[in-house]
């Protein structure tokens, strides 16, 4: 059974700082997704990582995937208040459904 | 492209009544759709996988007689919460995978409150 673990689960940080959210998963998969969720809203797709070594960047966010280590990271550079949200990673199980991590609640202090 | 419409966005119903939630893929065909439930400050929990033209596959612990799923076309799946109780109050989110595609598109969610 696929298990997806995110850490930290809660992160409070100052604007301008850098930080990384980690996503570990338990079984072989080469498809990993990162989503953002604002309070009361549904999910917004951030990144789709489809192969070992994949790296994608959008603005202050950068995601990477190491399938051998079963690890993905979401790096935040020079955080701004607008990035405050909950971030989820999700892993494709046998390409027929995705399993979510518990989410990381990110609170960026102005 | 790849838009999923979910209705209603919120609903309040009385205990014992049934509520239907619709999930439509607007600009693509989706052989497979998924239904999730999310409680406050928790992650999304997959309830069931809905396959067009066949019975849904429910996750362990999800009552199939209580959460009825119908996927009658390549663009529409419905979730009916039958005999709703206050503990069914939650945020329900659907997603769809484009046939032959990669990635999942999520609906805007339905907040169900049972009183």
Short mmCIF file of N, CA, C and O in Angstrom, two decimals, chain A residues 6 18 28-29 31 36 40 50 53-54 56 59 80 94:
data_model
loop_
_atom_site.label_atom_id
_atom_site.label_comp_id
_atom_site.label_asym_id
_atom_site.label_seq_id
_atom_site.Cartn_x
_atom_site.Cartn_y
_atom_site.Cartn_z
N UNK A 6 4.58 13.79 4.18
CA UNK A 6 5.08 15.13 3.99
C UNK A 6 5.62 15.67 5.29
O UNK A 6 5.09 15.40 6.36
N UNK A 18 14.09 31.32 2.75
CA UNK A 18 13.96 30.14 1.90
C UNK A 18 13.60 28.94 2.75
O UNK A 18 14.05 28.84 3.91
N UNK A 28 7.37 2.28 -5.52
CA UNK A 28 7.90 2.80 -6.78
C UNK A 28 6.83 3.58 -7.54
O UNK A 28 5.71 3.10 -7.73
N UNK A 29 7.18 4.77 -7.93
CA UNK A 29 6.30 5.58 -8.76
C UNK A 29 7.14 6.64 -9.43
O UNK A 29 8.11 7.14 -8.85
N UNK A 31 5.54 9.34 -10.99
CA UNK A 31 4.65 10.48 -11.23
C UNK A 31 4.28 11.09 -9.89
O UNK A 31 3.69 10.43 -9.04
N UNK A 36 -1.58 23.28 -4.55
CA UNK A 36 -1.79 24.32 -3.54
C UNK A 36 -3.27 24.38 -3.23
O UNK A 36 -4.12 24.29 -4.13
N UNK A 40 -10.87 27.03 2.15
CA UNK A 40 -12.20 26.98 1.56
C UNK A 40 -12.23 26.72 0.07
O UNK A 40 -13.30 26.72 -0.53
N UNK A 50 7.33 13.90 -13.83
CA UNK A 50 7.08 12.62 -14.48
C UNK A 50 8.29 11.71 -14.61
O UNK A 50 8.16 10.60 -15.14
N UNK A 53 14.76 12.86 -11.60
CA UNK A 53 15.59 14.03 -11.90
C UNK A 53 14.81 15.22 -12.41
O UNK A 53 15.39 16.27 -12.67
N UNK A 54 13.50 15.06 -12.55
CA UNK A 54 12.70 16.18 -13.06
C UNK A 54 12.78 17.36 -12.10
O UNK A 54 12.71 17.19 -10.89
N UNK A 56 11.15 21.38 -11.90
CA UNK A 56 10.31 22.40 -12.51
C UNK A 56 10.27 23.62 -11.60
O UNK A 56 10.28 23.49 -10.38
N UNK A 59 8.02 30.80 -10.74
CA UNK A 59 8.16 31.90 -9.80
C UNK A 59 9.09 31.54 -8.66
O UNK A 59 10.23 31.10 -8.88
N UNK A 80 7.05 35.14 0.05
CA UNK A 80 6.19 36.31 0.18
C UNK A 80 4.86 35.87 0.78
O UNK A 80 4.48 34.70 0.68
N UNK A 94 0.17 3.25 -9.50
CA UNK A 94 -0.09 2.41 -10.67
C UNK A 94 -0.80 3.19 -11.76
O UNK A 94 -1.52 2.62 -12.58
#
